[in-house]
XYZ file of C-alpha atoms in Angstrom:
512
model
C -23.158 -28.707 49.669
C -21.094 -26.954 47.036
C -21.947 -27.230 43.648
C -18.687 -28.943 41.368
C -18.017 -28.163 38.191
C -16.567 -30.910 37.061
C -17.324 -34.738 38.510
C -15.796 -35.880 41.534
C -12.856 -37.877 39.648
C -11.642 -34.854 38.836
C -10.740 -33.742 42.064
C -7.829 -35.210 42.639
C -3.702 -34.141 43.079
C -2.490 -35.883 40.236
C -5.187 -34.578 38.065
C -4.898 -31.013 39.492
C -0.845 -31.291 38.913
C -1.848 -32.211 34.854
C -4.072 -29.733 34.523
C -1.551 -26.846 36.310
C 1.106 -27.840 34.152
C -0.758 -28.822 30.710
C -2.203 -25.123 31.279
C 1.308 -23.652 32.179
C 2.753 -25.322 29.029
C -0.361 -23.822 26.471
C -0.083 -20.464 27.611
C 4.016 -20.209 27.015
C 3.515 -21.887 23.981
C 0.975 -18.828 23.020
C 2.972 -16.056 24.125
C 6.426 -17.950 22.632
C 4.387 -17.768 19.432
C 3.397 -14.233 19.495
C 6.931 -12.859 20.607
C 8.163 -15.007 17.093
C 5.169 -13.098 14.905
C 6.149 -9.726 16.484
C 9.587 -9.913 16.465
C 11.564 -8.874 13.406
C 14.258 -11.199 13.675
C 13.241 -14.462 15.034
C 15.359 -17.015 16.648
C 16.090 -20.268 14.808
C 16.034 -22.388 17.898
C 13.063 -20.158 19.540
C 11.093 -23.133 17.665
C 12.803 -25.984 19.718
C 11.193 -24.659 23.050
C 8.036 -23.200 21.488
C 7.402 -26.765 19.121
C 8.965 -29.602 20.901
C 9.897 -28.634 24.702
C 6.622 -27.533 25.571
C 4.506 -29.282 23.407
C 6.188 -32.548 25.398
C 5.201 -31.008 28.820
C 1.710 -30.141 27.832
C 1.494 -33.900 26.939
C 2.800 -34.857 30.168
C 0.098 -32.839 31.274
C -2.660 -34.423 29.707
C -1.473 -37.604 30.466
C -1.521 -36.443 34.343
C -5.035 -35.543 33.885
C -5.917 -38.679 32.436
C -4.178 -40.751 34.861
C -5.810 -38.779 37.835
C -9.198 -39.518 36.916
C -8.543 -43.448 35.865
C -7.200 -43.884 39.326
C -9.631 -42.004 41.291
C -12.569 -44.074 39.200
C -11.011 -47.033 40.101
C -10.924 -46.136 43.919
C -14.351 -44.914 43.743
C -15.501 -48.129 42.571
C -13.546 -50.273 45.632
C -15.340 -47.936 48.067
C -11.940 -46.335 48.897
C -12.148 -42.667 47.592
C -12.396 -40.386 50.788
C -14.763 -37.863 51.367
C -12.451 -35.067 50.832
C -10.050 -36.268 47.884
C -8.042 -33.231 48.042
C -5.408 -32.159 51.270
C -7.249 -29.874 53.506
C -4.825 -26.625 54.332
C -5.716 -24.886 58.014
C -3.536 -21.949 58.148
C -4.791 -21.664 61.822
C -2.632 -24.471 62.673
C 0.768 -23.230 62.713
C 2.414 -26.434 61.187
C 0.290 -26.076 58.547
C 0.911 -21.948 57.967
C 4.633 -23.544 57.990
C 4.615 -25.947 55.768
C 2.275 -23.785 53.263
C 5.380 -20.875 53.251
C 8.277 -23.174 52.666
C 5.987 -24.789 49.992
C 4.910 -21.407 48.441
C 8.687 -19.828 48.659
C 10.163 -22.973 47.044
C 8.235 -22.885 44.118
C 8.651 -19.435 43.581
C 12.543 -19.753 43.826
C 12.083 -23.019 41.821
C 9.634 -21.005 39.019
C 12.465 -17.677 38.993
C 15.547 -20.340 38.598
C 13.919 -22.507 36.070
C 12.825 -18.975 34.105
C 16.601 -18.078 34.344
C 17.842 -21.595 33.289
C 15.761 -22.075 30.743
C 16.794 -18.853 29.529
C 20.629 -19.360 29.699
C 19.635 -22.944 27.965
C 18.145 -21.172 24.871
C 20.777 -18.882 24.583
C 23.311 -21.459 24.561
C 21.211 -24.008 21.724
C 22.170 -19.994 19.869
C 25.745 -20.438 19.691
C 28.025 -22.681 17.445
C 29.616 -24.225 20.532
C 26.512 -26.262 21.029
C 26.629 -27.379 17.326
C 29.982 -28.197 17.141
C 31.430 -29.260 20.679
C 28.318 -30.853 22.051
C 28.233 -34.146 19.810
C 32.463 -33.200 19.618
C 33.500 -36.650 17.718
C 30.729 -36.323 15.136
C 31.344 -32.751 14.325
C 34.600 -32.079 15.249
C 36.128 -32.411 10.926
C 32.691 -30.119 9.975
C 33.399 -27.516 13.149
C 36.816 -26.638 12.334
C 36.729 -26.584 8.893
C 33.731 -24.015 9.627
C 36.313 -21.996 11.969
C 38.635 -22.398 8.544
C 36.053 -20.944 6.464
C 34.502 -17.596 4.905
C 31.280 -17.991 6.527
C 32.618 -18.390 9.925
C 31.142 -15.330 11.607
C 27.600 -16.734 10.203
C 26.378 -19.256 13.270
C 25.406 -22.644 12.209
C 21.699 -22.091 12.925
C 21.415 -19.048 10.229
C 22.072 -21.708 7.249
C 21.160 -25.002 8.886
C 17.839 -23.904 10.316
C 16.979 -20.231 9.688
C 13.971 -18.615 10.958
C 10.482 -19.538 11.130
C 8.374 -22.557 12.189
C 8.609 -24.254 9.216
C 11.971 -24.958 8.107
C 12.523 -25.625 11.393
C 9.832 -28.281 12.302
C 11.267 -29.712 9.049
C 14.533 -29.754 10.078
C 14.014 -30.866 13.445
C 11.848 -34.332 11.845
C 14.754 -35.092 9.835
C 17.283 -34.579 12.469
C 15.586 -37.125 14.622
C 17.386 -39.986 13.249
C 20.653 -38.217 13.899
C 20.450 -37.908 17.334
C 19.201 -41.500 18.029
C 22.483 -42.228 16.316
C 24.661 -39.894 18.493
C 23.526 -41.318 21.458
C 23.953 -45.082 20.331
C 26.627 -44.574 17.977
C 25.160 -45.637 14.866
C 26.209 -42.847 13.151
C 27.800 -43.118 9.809
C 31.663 -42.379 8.730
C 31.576 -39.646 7.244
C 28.493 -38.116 7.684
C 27.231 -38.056 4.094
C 26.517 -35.603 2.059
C 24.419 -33.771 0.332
C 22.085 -32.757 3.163
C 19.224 -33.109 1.395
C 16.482 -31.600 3.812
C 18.154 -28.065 4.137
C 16.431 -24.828 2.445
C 16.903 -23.921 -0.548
C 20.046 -21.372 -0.600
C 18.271 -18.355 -1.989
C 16.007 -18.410 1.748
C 19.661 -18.850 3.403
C 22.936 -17.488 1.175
C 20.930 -14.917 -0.976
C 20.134 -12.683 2.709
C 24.090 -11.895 2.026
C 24.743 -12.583 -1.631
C 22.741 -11.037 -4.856
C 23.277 -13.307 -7.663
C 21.382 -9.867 -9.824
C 24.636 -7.856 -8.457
C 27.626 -10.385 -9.694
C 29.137 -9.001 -12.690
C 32.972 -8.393 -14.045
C 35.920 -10.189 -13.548
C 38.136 -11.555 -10.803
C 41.931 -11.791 -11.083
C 43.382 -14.851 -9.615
C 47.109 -16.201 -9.560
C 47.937 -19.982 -8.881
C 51.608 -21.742 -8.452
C 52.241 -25.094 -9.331
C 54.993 -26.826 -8.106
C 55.894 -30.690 -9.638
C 56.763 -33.688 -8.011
C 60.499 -34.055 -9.116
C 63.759 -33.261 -7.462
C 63.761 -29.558 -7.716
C 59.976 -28.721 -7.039
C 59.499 -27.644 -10.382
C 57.697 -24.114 -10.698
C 54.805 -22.775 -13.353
C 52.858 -20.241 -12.540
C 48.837 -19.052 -14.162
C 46.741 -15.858 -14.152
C 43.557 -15.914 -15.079
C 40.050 -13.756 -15.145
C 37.568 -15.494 -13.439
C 34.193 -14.181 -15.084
C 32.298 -14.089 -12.059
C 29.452 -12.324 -13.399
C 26.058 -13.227 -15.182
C 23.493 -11.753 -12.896
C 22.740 -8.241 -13.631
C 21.352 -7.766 -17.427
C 20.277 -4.162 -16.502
C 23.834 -3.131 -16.755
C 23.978 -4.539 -20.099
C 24.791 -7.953 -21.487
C 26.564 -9.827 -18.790
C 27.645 -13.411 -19.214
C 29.629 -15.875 -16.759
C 29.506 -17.829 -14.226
C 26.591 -16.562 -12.459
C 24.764 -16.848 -15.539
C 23.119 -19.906 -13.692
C 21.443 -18.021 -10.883
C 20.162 -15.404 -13.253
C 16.789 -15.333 -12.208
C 15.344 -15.185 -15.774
C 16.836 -18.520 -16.024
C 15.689 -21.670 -14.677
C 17.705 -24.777 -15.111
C 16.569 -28.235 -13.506
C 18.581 -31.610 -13.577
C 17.999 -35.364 -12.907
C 21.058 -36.883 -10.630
C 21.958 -40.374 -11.121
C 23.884 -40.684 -7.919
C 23.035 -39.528 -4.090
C 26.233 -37.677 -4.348
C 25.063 -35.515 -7.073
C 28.082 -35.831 -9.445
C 27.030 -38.004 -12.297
C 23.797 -35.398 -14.053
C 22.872 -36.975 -17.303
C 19.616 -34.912 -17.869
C 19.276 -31.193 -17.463
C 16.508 -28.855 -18.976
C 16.947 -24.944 -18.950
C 13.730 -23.040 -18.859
C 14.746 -19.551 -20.775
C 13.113 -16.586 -19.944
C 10.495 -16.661 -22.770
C 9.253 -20.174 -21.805
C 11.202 -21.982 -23.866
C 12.485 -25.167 -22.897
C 15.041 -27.259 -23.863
C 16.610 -30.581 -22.677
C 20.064 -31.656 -22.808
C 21.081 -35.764 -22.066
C 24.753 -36.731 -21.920
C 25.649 -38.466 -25.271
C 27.588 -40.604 -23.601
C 24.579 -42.102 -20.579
C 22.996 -43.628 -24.688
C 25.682 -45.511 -25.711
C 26.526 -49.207 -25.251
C 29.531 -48.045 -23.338
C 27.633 -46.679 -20.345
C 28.059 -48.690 -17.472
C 28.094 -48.490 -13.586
C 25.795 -45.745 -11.705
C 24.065 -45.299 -15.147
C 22.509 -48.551 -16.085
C 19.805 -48.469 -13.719
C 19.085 -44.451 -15.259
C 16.011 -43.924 -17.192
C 16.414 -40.899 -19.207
C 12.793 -41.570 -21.062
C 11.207 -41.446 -17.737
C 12.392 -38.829 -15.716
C 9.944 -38.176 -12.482
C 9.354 -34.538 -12.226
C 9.029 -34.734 -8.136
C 13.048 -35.942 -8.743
C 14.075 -33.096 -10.074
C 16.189 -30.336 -8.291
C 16.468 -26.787 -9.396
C 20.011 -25.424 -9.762
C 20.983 -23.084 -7.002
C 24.289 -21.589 -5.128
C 24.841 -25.007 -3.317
C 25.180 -27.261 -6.425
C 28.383 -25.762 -7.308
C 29.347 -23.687 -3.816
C 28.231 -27.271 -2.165
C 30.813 -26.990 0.621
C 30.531 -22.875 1.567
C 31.552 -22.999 5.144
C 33.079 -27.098 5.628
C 36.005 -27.342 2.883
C 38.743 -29.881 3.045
C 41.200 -28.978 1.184
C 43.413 -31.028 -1.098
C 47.087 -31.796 -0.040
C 49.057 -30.562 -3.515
C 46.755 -27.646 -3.570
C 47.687 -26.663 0.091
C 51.334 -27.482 -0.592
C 51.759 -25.586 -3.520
C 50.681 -22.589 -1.377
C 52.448 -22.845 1.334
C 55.933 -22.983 -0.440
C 54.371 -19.892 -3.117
C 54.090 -18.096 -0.003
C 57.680 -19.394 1.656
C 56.567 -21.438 4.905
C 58.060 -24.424 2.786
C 61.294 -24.061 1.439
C 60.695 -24.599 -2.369
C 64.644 -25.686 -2.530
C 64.480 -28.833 -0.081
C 64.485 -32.088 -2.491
C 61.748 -33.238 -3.137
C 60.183 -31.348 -0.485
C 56.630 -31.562 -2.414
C 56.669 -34.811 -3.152
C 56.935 -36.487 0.492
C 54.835 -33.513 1.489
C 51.885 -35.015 -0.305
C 52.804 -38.716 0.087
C 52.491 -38.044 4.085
C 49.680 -36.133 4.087
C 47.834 -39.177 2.227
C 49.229 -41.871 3.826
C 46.018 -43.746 5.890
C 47.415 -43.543 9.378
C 44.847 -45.135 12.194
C 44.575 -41.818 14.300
C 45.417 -38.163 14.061
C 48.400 -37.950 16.661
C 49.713 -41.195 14.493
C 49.524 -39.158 11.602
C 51.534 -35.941 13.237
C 53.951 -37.996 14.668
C 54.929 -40.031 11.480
C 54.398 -37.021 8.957
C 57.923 -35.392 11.522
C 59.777 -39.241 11.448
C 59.299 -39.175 7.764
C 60.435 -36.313 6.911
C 63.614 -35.880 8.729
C 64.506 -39.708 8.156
C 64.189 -38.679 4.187
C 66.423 -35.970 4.452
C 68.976 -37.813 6.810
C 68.955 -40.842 4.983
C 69.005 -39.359 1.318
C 70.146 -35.603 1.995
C 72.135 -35.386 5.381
C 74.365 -32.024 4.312
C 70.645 -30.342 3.868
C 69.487 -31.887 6.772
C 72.559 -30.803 8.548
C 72.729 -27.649 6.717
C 68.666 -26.520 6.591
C 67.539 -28.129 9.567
C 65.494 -24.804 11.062
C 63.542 -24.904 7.283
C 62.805 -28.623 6.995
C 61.382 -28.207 10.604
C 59.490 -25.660 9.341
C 58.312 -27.588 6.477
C 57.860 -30.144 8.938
C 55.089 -28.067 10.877
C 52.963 -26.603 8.348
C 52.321 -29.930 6.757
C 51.316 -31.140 10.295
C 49.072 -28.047 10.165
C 47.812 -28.747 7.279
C 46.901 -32.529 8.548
C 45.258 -31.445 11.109
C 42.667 -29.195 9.406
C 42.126 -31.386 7.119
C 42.084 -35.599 7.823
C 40.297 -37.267 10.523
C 41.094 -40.757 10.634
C 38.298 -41.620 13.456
C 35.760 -39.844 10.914
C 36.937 -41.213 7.528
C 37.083 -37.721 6.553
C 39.611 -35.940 4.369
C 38.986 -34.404 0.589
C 38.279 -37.756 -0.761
C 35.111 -38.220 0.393
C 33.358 -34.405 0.168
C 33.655 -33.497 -3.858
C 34.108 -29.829 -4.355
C 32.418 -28.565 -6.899
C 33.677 -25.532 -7.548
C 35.786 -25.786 -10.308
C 36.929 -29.303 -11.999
C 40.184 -30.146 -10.569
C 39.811 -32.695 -8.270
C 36.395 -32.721 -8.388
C 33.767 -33.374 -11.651
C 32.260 -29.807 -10.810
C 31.728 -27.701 -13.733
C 32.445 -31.014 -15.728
C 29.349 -33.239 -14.886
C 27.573 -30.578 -17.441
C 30.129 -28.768 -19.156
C 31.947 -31.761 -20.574
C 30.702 -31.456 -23.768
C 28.256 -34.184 -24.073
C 25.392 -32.822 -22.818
C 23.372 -32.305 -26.480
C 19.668 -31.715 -26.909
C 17.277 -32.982 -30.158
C 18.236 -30.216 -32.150
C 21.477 -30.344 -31.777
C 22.531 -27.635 -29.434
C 25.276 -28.778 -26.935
C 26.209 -27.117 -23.592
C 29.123 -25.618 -24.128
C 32.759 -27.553 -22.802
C 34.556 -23.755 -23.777
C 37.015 -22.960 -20.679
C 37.022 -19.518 -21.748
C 33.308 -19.053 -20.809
C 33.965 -19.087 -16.869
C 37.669 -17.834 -17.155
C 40.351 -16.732 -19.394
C 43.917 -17.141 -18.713
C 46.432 -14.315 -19.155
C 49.483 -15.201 -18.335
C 51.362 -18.223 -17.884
C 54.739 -19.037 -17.483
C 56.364 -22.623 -17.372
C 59.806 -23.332 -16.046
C 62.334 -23.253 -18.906
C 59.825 -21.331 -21.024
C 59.336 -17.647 -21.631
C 56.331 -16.100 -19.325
C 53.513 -15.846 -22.157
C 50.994 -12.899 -21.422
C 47.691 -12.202 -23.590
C 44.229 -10.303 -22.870
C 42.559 -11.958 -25.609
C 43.579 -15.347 -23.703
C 45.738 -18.361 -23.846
C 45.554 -21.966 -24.385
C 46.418 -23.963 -21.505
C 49.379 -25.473 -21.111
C 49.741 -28.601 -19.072
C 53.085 -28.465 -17.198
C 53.813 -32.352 -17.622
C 53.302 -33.453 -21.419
C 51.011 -36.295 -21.177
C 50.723 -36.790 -25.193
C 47.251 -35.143 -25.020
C 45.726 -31.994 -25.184
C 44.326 -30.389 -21.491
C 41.195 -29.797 -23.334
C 40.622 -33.532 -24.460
C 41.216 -34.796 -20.980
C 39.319 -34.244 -17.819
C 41.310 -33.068 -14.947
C 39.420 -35.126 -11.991
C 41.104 -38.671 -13.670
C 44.464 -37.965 -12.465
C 44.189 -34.640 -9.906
C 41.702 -36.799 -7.773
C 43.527 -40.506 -8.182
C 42.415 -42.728 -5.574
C 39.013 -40.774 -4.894
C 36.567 -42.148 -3.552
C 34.323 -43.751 -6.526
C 30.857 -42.334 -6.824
C-alpha cells in the first residue's frame, strides 16, 4: 500500500478544492507583490486585489481545508468514509476520457476569461468613472465639481489613495464604514468634511507643486457688481504675493511663507470643521518656538465651540501640522458662491449688466431651498421672466433674447453648484482660501492670535496681497504700486479692516 503524506482526512474533494485555491490565491498574492516592488509606478488600486481580493479567497481556502477534514473525521468515526475517498478517473473508459476533456477545457476557458476579467475589472477600479458614477447619488456634487476643477486630469486615486501598501490599507480600513453606508443608505448629507484619514499633501500635491519654487507676484482683477437697480459696478486689482518658498533666491516673503520648509507651524482645532484654531505654535528654523492663543478664546466673552477648549492642556497627538490642504482644502471639489459666480458672468457679458436688478434675483434664486434640482431650474426661468413681466414688461418685451440668456447661465450655474438631494451647495464646504465667505486666512490672521511676549500674528492685508487699483462707481479709478487702502463699495459706518468679511459675505452659513 502507498505510503500518504498526510492522514487520511485529508484526502478528500473539499479539502483538495481549499488547498488548490488557498495555494492559487498565495502565489498571486506573491507575484502581485513583486510586480508592485519592481515596478516604478505602482497602481493605487493594485493593493485592492493584492490586500483584500485575494487575501479573502485564500481564506476561503483555508476554511475549505478545514471543513474537508472536520467532515471526513466525522464520517470516519460513523464507519461511513469509503475506501477510496477520492473519484477514481479511468481514461480507458471512454465516458470517463469524455467527461475528463470537457472538465479540463472548461476550466481552462474559465481560468483565461477570469484572467481577462479580472484584468478589465482592475483597470476599470483605475478610472474616475468608478469613483464618481458607481455610488452616482453619493458622489455625483464631489464628481462634477472635480470635472469643474484644476486638478481634473489628476484621477481620483492619485490624491485619494496614491501608491503603496500603506496608505492604501489605511485608506481602505477607513473606507469600510462608507461602503456599509452606500449599500444601506446610512450615509450622511453632505458627506462631511475634512477627510481626515487622507495623506498628508506633500506625499500627494507636492509630486506637482514645489512650495521651495513659489515666489513673485500674481496679478488678479475682480468686478463687483451691487444689489440695487442698476447693478452697480467697482472694480479691484491686486498683487497676490504668492511667494515665500525659495530663500535661495533671496529674501522671499508671502503666502507660501507657510510651507517653507524651514518653517514648521502646528495648531490645535476646536471644531471638526477646522475653522475655529485658537492655539498655534511655529517652530522657526533655529528651534525656536513660540505659541500664539487667540486673545479672544481667554476672555469671559468666549462662548459656543470654545468653552469646552483647554488651551493649558493641549494633547500633542491632537495636533496637525500646517500643509497645502489647510488653506487649498477644496483643490479639485469647489462650490462656488452665487454673487461671486454672478459677478463674473455679467464682467464677462453672458448676463446683461443693464437688466434691473438682474443681480439681485440672480442670487435670491440661486439660494432659494428648492426640494430637487429640476425644481430649482424650472423656478430659477418662472422667476425670472415673471420679475421682468410683472415689474419691467418694455425690457422684457424689448430684451427678451438677453434675459433668456441671463436666464440660462444662472441655471448653469445651479446646476454645478446645489444639490438639494445632497444638502450640498457653498454653505456647507468652507473655502479657505482667502476670507470672503469663508474664515480662511482669518481663523489666524485676525489679529488676536498673541504669544507671552507679546508678539501677535500679523492681521496686515498687505502681507498676502496689495491692491493697485481700484475704482468705485461715481469715483475716480485710484491706481498706486506702493498700495491702497480698501475701500468697501457700500459704507457700512466701519472701516473694512475692523470688520471681518465672512459676517455678512457668508450670511446664513452654516454655523460651525
Amino acid at each position: 500500500m502507498k505510503r500518504r503524506r498526510f492522514p487520511l482526512t485529508f484526502y478528500n474533494p473539499t479539502t483538495f478544492v481549499g488547498a488548490a485555491i488557498a495555494l492559487l490565491s498565495f502565489g498571486l498574492i506573491l507575484f502581485l507583490i513583486m510586480i508592485e516592488l519592481l515596478t516604478a509606478d505602482p497602481k493605487p488600486y493594485m493593493g485592492i486585489i493584492t490586500f483584500i481580493i485575494l487575501p479573502s479567497f485564500l481564506i476561503l481556502g483555508l476554511i475549505l481545508i478545514a471543513l474537508g477534514i472536520f467532515r471526513t473525521h466525522r464520517r470516519r468515526l460513523k464507519g461511513l468514509l469509503k475506501e477510496k475517498p477520492m473519484p477514481v478517473i479511468d481514461l480507458n473508459d471512454h465516458r470517463h476520457r469524455r467527461a475528463f476533456a470537457i472538465f479540463s477545457f472548461g476550466t481552462i476557458l474559465l481560468l483565461i476569461f477570469s484572467a481577462f476579467g479580472s484584468f478589465k475589472a482592475y483597470e476599470y477600479t483605475e478610472t474616475d468613472d468608478f469613483c464618481g458614477i458607481l455610488c452616482h447619488t453619493v458622489m455625483e456634487p464631489e464628481f462634477t465639481a472635480y470635472l469643474d476643477s484644476p486638478h481634473s486630469r489628476v484621477g481620483c486615486v492619485q490624491c485619494h489613495i496614491g501608491t503603496g501598501a500603506d496608505w492604501f490599507v489605511k485608506s481602505k480600513i477607513s473606507g469600510a464604514y462608507q461602503v456599509y453606508s452606500v449599500l444601506f443608505n446610512k450615509y450622511s448629507r453632505p458627506i462631511p468634511t475634512p477627510i481626515h484619514d487622507l495623506r498628508p499633501a506633500q506625499e500627494t500635491c507636492e509630486q506637482c507643486h514645489r512650495p521651495t519654487h513659489f515666489f513673485n507676484e500674481k496679478r488678479v482683477n475682480f468686478a463687483y457688481y451691487l444689489s440695487d437697480e442698476r447693478n452697480t459696478k467697482s472694480s479691484l486689482s491686486m498683487l497676490l504675493k504668492t511667494g515665500g518658498g525659495n530663500t535661495e533666491l533671496g529674501p522671499s516673503e508671502g503666502i507660501h511663507w507657510h510651507m517653507n520648509i524651514a518653517n514648521t507651524i502646528l495648531y490645535a482645532a476646536a471644531d471638526t470643521f477646522n475653522q475655529v484654531i485658537p492655539w498655534v505654535k511655529l517652530i522657526a528654523e533655529d528651534g525656536t518656538e513660540t505659541i500664539y492663543i487667540d486673545s479672544f478664546a481667554v476672555t469671559p466673552e468666549s462662548k459656543g465651540i470654545l468653552k469646552d477648549f483647554n488651551l493649558k492642556k493641549i494633547n500633542p497627538l491632537s495636533l496637525s501640522r500646517m500643509d497645502c490642504i489647510d488653506c487649498h482644502n477644496r483643490p479639485s471639489h469647489i462650490f462656488h458662491q452665487p454673487d461671486k459666480m454672478i459677478n463674473l458672468q455679467m464682467a464677462l457679458g453672458r448676463i446683461d449688466e443693464t437688466l434691473p436688478f438682474i443681480k439681485s434675483i440672480a442670487v435670491q434664486t440661486l439660494e432659494f431651498p428648492y426640494t430637487s434640482k429640476q425644481t430649482g431650474i424650472d423656478s430659477i426661468k418662472t422667476f425670472v421672466e415673471n420679475f421682468y413681466n410683472i415689474n419691467y414688461p418694455g425690457i422684457a418685451e424689448k430684451k427678451r433674447e438677453e434675459i433668456a440668456a441671463a436666464i440660462s447661465e444662472i441655471q448653469k450655474i445651479y446646476n454645478r453648484n446645489y444639490f438639494p438631494y445632497m444638502d450640498v451647495s457653498w454653505k456647507k464646504y468652507p473655502d479657505n482660501i482667502g476670507h470672503t465667505y469663508s474664515a480662511g486666512c482669518f481663523r489666524c490672521h485676525a489679529g488676536n492670535h498673541i504669544s507671552e511676549d507679546g508678539k501677535k500674528i500679523s492681521s496686515d492685508c498687505n502681507i498676502c496681497h496689495t491692491i493697485i487699483s481700484q475704482e468705485l462707481n461715481g469715483m475716480e479709478k485710484q491706481v498706486s504700486l506702493k498700495g491702497l487702502d480698501f475701500i468697501h463699495p457700500v459704507d457700512f459706518g466701519a472701516k473694512p479692516i475692523e470688520q471681518n468679511c465672512v459676517n455678512c459675505h457668508a450670511k446664513g452659513k452654516r454655523k460651525l
